[in-house]
Amino acid sequence: MIRVAAVGDIHMGPESQGLLRPAFDTLPECADLLLLAGDLTRHGTPEEARVVAQEVRGLAVPVVAVLGNHDHHDEQPEKVAALLEDAGVRVLEGEGTVVECGDTRVGVAGTKGFGGGFVGRSAGEFGEPLMKEFVRYSRRCADGLRTALEELDRQGCATRVALTHFSPVADTLAGEPPEIYPFLGTYLLAEAIDTAGADLSVHGHAHAGTEHGMTAGGVRVRNVAQPVIRRAFNVYHLNVD
Amino acid sequence: MSEPLDQHSEENVEYRVAHLRDRLAAEELGELGVRAEVRAGAVVVTGTVPSAQCRETVLRTVREELDGLAVHTDVVVAENATPDHAEELP
């Protein structure tokens, strides 16, 4: 069994240093790895990223993260990622990483993802250049997720987890106004997950959404936005065949 | 049919709510997760914020932007407790 801890949308700022660390220090007792599902900061500034880095530095379990839209706001996502990497966090964008949990290889594939909406109510790659780029960007994120999951399969991972910030399904957005669903996720992520295969999909972003959902292909989806799970993190036990 | 004055008043509240949301996103909080909606003549402000200080800032901003309006708030601080159980995914 693999124990996956996950949380997103912790939105740390200068005054929140230390709020999560006491709970994170208990991770070795209950989890094999910690996933951070983006929106770790409020504006994506280096100062905020240093708060997050300090909060997870030296944890006794591996930490794997994707960035969220907030982490891009200051337009220095590479700097945010570098500060987190310096604290030992593996930050993914269109790539995967293998975490050794005892004898089991756990693969985590990650992308921030983007919006666009869900089948029948989604944006199309048509018209103005900005509109086409919106959809193409989403597609590039989804393609990166798919290729990363496929690569993890080739590397013999017994368990694979898809980590995103935006949602792959509408299920976990229930509670949010339906009008804003296209800004909360895209079916392209779910299609990538179902095409490549995964054992679990974890995302954040939808603060007013719900925890549980499933892709059309039957992959379980969990919205771990901190306002949704109302904990420092949630833990999922995945059985390994 | 509403009087023109009422229509203008109604629009005014809608725009003020929109400006509140813009301000919450633009200022120090970068807050997109707080919802503000007009319900039965009052503005209802709900959401979860990362810290007690953020909550105070949100409530102060709400008071400034919606001064003079009936406002109901239910803004809570994110909980940082360790989970007491795991979910089994067979």
Coordinates of C-alpha atoms in Angstrom, one line a residue:
Chain A
M1 CA 0.0 0.0 0.0
I2 CA 1.2 3.5 -0.8
R3 CA 0.1 6.4 1.4
V4 CA -0.2 9.6 -0.6
A5 CA -0.7 12.9 1.3
A6 CA -1.9 15.9 -0.7
V7 CA -3.0 19.5 -0.3
G8 CA -3.3 22.4 -2.6
D9 CA -4.1 26.1 -2.4
I10 CA -2.3 26.8 0.8
H11 CA -1.7 30.4 -0.4
M12 CA 1.1 31.2 2.0
G13 CA 2.2 34.7 2.7
P14 CA 4.6 36.3 5.2
E15 CA 2.3 35.9 8.2
S16 CA 1.5 32.3 7.6
Q17 CA 5.0 30.9 8.2
G18 CA 4.8 28.0 10.6
L19 CA 1.0 27.4 10.3
L20 CA 1.3 24.1 8.4
R21 CA 4.7 22.9 9.7
P22 CA 3.4 21.2 12.8
A23 CA 1.0 19.0 10.7
F24 CA 3.7 18.4 8.0
D25 CA 6.1 17.2 10.7
T26 CA 3.6 14.3 11.4
L27 CA 3.8 13.1 7.7
P28 CA 6.3 10.3 8.3
E29 CA 3.7 8.6 10.6
C30 CA 0.9 8.6 8.0
A31 CA 2.3 9.1 4.5
D32 CA 5.0 8.0 2.1
L33 CA 5.0 11.3 0.1
L34 CA 3.4 14.7 0.0
L35 CA 1.9 16.2 -3.1
L36 CA 1.3 20.0 -3.4
A37 CA -1.4 20.8 -5.9
G38 CA -0.4 24.4 -6.7
D39 CA -1.4 27.9 -5.5
L40 CA 1.2 27.6 -2.8
T41 CA 1.6 31.4 -2.8
R42 CA -0.7 34.3 -3.2
H43 CA 1.0 36.3 -5.9
G44 CA 3.9 34.1 -6.9
T45 CA 6.6 36.4 -5.5
P46 CA 10.0 35.1 -4.4
E47 CA 9.2 36.3 -0.9
E48 CA 6.1 34.2 -0.7
A49 CA 7.9 31.2 -2.3
R50 CA 10.6 31.4 0.4
V51 CA 7.8 31.1 3.0
V52 CA 6.6 27.9 1.3
A53 CA 10.1 26.6 0.9
Q54 CA 10.8 27.1 4.6
E55 CA 7.6 25.4 5.5
V56 CA 8.6 22.1 3.7
R57 CA 12.4 22.2 3.9
G58 CA 13.8 19.1 5.5
L59 CA 10.6 17.1 5.7
A60 CA 11.1 13.4 6.2
V61 CA 9.0 12.5 3.2
P62 CA 9.5 13.4 -0.5
V63 CA 7.6 16.4 -1.6
V64 CA 6.3 16.8 -5.2
A65 CA 4.6 19.9 -6.4
V66 CA 3.0 21.7 -9.4
L67 CA 2.5 25.4 -9.5
G68 CA -0.9 27.1 -9.7
N69 CA -2.2 30.3 -11.3
H70 CA -1.4 32.3 -8.2
D71 CA 2.2 31.1 -8.4
H72 CA 2.4 32.7 -11.9
H73 CA 0.9 36.0 -11.0
D74 CA 4.2 37.8 -10.4
E75 CA 5.4 36.3 -13.7
Q76 CA 8.4 34.6 -12.1
P77 CA 7.3 30.9 -12.0
E78 CA 10.8 29.7 -12.7
K79 CA 12.1 31.6 -9.7
V80 CA 9.3 30.2 -7.5
A81 CA 10.0 26.7 -8.7
A82 CA 13.8 27.2 -8.2
L83 CA 13.2 28.3 -4.6
L84 CA 11.1 25.3 -3.9
E85 CA 13.5 22.9 -5.6
D86 CA 16.3 24.4 -3.4
A87 CA 14.2 23.3 -0.4
G88 CA 14.1 19.8 -1.8
V89 CA 10.7 19.9 -3.5
R90 CA 10.4 18.3 -7.0
V91 CA 8.4 20.8 -9.0
L92 CA 6.8 19.3 -12.1
E93 CA 5.5 20.9 -15.3
G94 CA 4.8 18.5 -18.1
E95 CA 7.1 15.9 -16.6
G96 CA 7.2 13.1 -14.1
T97 CA 9.2 11.9 -11.2
V98 CA 9.6 8.5 -9.6
V99 CA 9.5 8.2 -5.8
E100 CA 10.8 5.0 -4.3
C101 CA 8.5 3.9 -1.5
G102 CA 10.1 0.8 0.0
D103 CA 10.1 -1.7 -2.9
T104 CA 7.5 0.2 -4.8
R105 CA 8.1 2.8 -7.5
V106 CA 5.5 5.5 -7.4
G107 CA 5.3 7.7 -10.4
V108 CA 3.9 11.3 -10.2
A109 CA 3.2 13.2 -13.4
G110 CA 2.4 16.8 -13.1
T111 CA 1.3 19.9 -14.8
K112 CA -0.4 23.1 -13.7
G113 CA -3.0 22.6 -16.4
F114 CA -5.3 25.3 -17.4
G115 CA -9.0 26.1 -18.2
G116 CA -11.2 25.6 -21.2
G117 CA -14.2 23.8 -19.8
F118 CA -15.8 20.4 -20.1
V119 CA -17.3 18.5 -23.0
G120 CA -20.2 20.2 -24.6
R121 CA -19.4 23.5 -22.7
S122 CA -15.8 24.1 -23.7
A123 CA -13.8 26.7 -25.4
G124 CA -12.7 25.9 -29.0
E125 CA -9.5 26.6 -30.8
F126 CA -11.1 29.1 -33.1
G127 CA -11.2 32.8 -33.9
E128 CA -9.0 35.4 -32.3
P129 CA -5.3 34.6 -31.7
L130 CA -5.8 35.0 -28.0
M131 CA -8.7 32.5 -27.9
K132 CA -6.8 30.0 -30.0
E133 CA -3.7 30.4 -27.7
F134 CA -5.9 29.9 -24.6
V135 CA -7.0 26.5 -25.9
R136 CA -3.6 25.5 -27.3
Y137 CA -2.0 26.3 -24.0
S138 CA -4.4 24.0 -22.2
R139 CA -3.7 21.3 -24.8
R140 CA 0.1 21.6 -24.3
C141 CA -0.4 21.2 -20.6
A142 CA -2.6 18.1 -21.1
D143 CA -0.1 16.7 -23.7
G144 CA 2.7 17.1 -21.2
L145 CA 0.7 15.3 -18.6
R146 CA -0.1 12.4 -21.0
T147 CA 3.5 11.9 -22.1
A148 CA 4.8 12.1 -18.5
L149 CA 2.3 9.4 -17.4
E150 CA 3.3 7.2 -20.4
E151 CA 7.0 7.6 -19.6
L152 CA 6.3 6.6 -15.9
D153 CA 4.6 3.5 -17.2
R154 CA 7.7 2.7 -19.3
Q155 CA 9.8 3.1 -16.2
G156 CA 7.9 0.4 -14.5
C157 CA 6.0 2.4 -11.9
A158 CA 3.5 0.2 -10.0
T159 CA 1.4 3.2 -9.1
R160 CA 1.0 6.4 -11.1
V161 CA -0.6 9.7 -9.8
A162 CA -1.6 12.7 -12.0
L163 CA -1.0 15.9 -10.1
T164 CA -2.5 19.1 -11.5
H165 CA -3.7 22.5 -10.2
F166 CA -6.7 22.9 -12.6
S167 CA -9.4 20.2 -12.5
P168 CA -9.7 17.4 -15.1
V169 CA -13.4 16.9 -14.3
A170 CA -16.5 18.9 -13.5
D171 CA -17.5 16.5 -10.6
T172 CA -15.1 18.1 -8.1
L173 CA -16.2 21.6 -9.0
A174 CA -19.7 21.0 -7.6
G175 CA -20.3 24.0 -5.3
E176 CA -18.7 26.5 -7.6
P177 CA -20.9 28.6 -9.9
P178 CA -21.3 26.6 -13.1
E179 CA -20.6 29.8 -15.2
I180 CA -17.0 29.7 -14.1
Y181 CA -16.3 26.0 -14.7
P182 CA -14.3 26.9 -17.9
F183 CA -11.9 28.8 -15.8
L184 CA -11.5 26.0 -13.3
G185 CA -10.4 23.1 -15.5
T186 CA -10.6 21.3 -18.8
Y187 CA -11.6 17.9 -20.0
L188 CA -8.3 17.7 -21.9
L189 CA -6.6 16.8 -18.7
A190 CA -9.0 14.0 -18.1
E191 CA -8.6 12.7 -21.6
A192 CA -4.8 12.7 -21.1
I193 CA -5.2 10.8 -17.8
D194 CA -7.6 8.3 -19.3
T195 CA -5.4 7.8 -22.4
A196 CA -2.2 7.2 -20.5
G197 CA -3.7 5.6 -17.4
A198 CA -3.3 6.6 -13.7
D199 CA -4.4 5.3 -10.3
L200 CA -5.3 8.6 -8.9
S201 CA -5.7 12.2 -10.0
V202 CA -5.2 15.0 -7.5
H203 CA -5.9 18.7 -8.1
G204 CA -6.8 22.0 -6.4
H205 CA -7.9 25.4 -7.6
A206 CA -11.7 25.0 -6.8
H207 CA -12.0 26.3 -3.3
A208 CA -15.8 25.9 -3.2
G209 CA -15.8 22.5 -5.0
T210 CA -16.1 19.0 -3.6
E211 CA -13.4 16.4 -2.9
H212 CA -14.6 13.4 -4.9
G213 CA -14.9 12.9 -8.6
M214 CA -14.0 10.4 -11.4
T215 CA -12.9 10.7 -15.0
A216 CA -15.0 9.2 -17.7
G217 CA -12.4 6.4 -17.9
G218 CA -12.8 5.5 -14.2
V219 CA -9.8 7.2 -12.6
R220 CA -10.6 8.6 -9.2
V221 CA -10.2 12.4 -8.8
R222 CA -9.6 14.2 -5.6
N223 CA -9.9 18.0 -5.1
V224 CA -7.4 18.7 -2.3
A225 CA -7.8 22.4 -2.2
Q226 CA -7.3 23.2 1.5
P227 CA -10.6 25.0 1.8
V228 CA -12.3 21.8 0.5
I229 CA -10.5 19.2 2.7
R230 CA -10.4 21.5 5.7
R231 CA -7.2 19.9 6.9
A232 CA -3.4 20.5 6.5
F233 CA -3.5 17.6 4.0
N234 CA -5.5 14.5 3.2
V235 CA -4.1 11.0 3.0
Y236 CA -5.1 8.4 0.3
H237 CA -4.1 4.8 0.6
L238 CA -3.5 3.2 -2.8
N239 CA -3.3 -0.5 -3.0
V240 CA -0.5 -1.8 -5.2
D241 CA -1.1 -5.0 -7.1
Chain B
M1 CA -42.0 47.1 -13.2
S2 CA -39.3 48.8 -11.2
E3 CA -38.9 52.5 -11.0
P4 CA -35.8 53.8 -12.9
L5 CA -34.3 54.9 -9.6
D6 CA -34.5 51.3 -8.3
Q7 CA -33.0 49.9 -11.4
H8 CA -30.0 52.2 -11.1
S9 CA -29.7 51.4 -7.4
E10 CA -29.7 47.7 -8.2
E11 CA -27.1 48.1 -10.9
N12 CA -25.0 50.1 -8.5
V13 CA -24.9 47.3 -5.9
E14 CA -23.9 44.8 -8.6
Y15 CA -21.0 47.0 -9.8
R16 CA -19.9 47.7 -6.2
V17 CA -19.8 43.9 -5.6
A18 CA -17.8 43.5 -8.8
H19 CA -15.4 46.2 -7.6
L20 CA -15.0 44.5 -4.3
R21 CA -14.0 41.3 -6.0
D22 CA -11.5 43.2 -8.2
R23 CA -10.0 44.8 -5.2
L24 CA -9.7 41.6 -3.2
A25 CA -7.8 40.1 -6.2
A26 CA -5.6 43.1 -6.9
E27 CA -4.5 44.1 -3.5
E28 CA -2.3 42.5 -0.9
L29 CA -4.3 39.3 -0.5
G30 CA -4.5 38.2 -4.2
E31 CA -7.8 36.7 -3.0
L32 CA -9.9 35.0 -5.7
G33 CA -11.6 32.5 -3.4
V34 CA -14.0 34.8 -1.6
R35 CA -17.5 34.9 -3.1
A36 CA -19.7 38.0 -2.9
E37 CA -23.2 37.8 -4.1
V38 CA -26.4 39.9 -3.9
R39 CA -29.1 37.9 -2.2
A40 CA -32.5 39.4 -1.3
G41 CA -31.2 42.9 -1.2
A42 CA -28.1 42.1 0.9
V43 CA -24.6 41.2 -0.1
V44 CA -23.4 37.8 1.2
V45 CA -19.6 37.4 1.4
T46 CA -18.4 33.8 2.0
G47 CA -15.1 31.9 1.6
T48 CA -12.1 30.4 3.2
V49 CA -8.9 32.4 3.6
P50 CA -5.4 31.2 4.6
S51 CA -4.9 33.1 7.9
A52 CA -6.7 35.2 10.6
Q53 CA -4.8 38.3 9.3
C54 CA -6.2 37.6 5.8
R55 CA -9.7 37.4 7.2
E56 CA -9.3 40.7 9.0
T57 CA -8.1 42.3 5.7
V58 CA -11.0 40.8 3.8
L59 CA -13.6 42.1 6.3
R60 CA -12.0 45.6 6.4
T61 CA -12.1 45.7 2.6
V62 CA -15.7 44.6 2.5
R63 CA -16.6 47.3 5.0
E64 CA -14.9 50.0 2.9
E65 CA -16.3 48.9 -0.4
L66 CA -19.8 48.1 0.6
D67 CA -20.3 50.9 3.1
G68 CA -24.0 51.6 3.6
L69 CA -25.2 48.3 2.3
A70 CA -26.6 45.3 4.2
V71 CA -23.8 42.8 4.3
H72 CA -23.7 39.3 5.7
T73 CA -20.3 37.7 6.1
D74 CA -19.2 34.1 6.6
V75 CA -15.5 34.1 6.0
V76 CA -13.5 31.4 7.8
V77 CA -9.8 30.6 8.2
A78 CA -8.4 27.5 6.7
E79 CA -7.9 24.6 9.1
N80 CA -4.4 23.3 9.6
A81 CA -5.1 20.1 11.6
T82 CA -3.6 16.8 10.8
P83 CA -6.3 14.4 9.3
D84 CA -7.6 11.8 11.7
H85 CA -8.0 9.1 9.1
A86 CA -7.0 8.2 5.5
E87 CA -9.2 7.3 2.6
E88 CA -8.8 3.8 1.4
L89 CA -8.7 3.5 -2.4
P90 CA -8.9 -0.2 -3.2

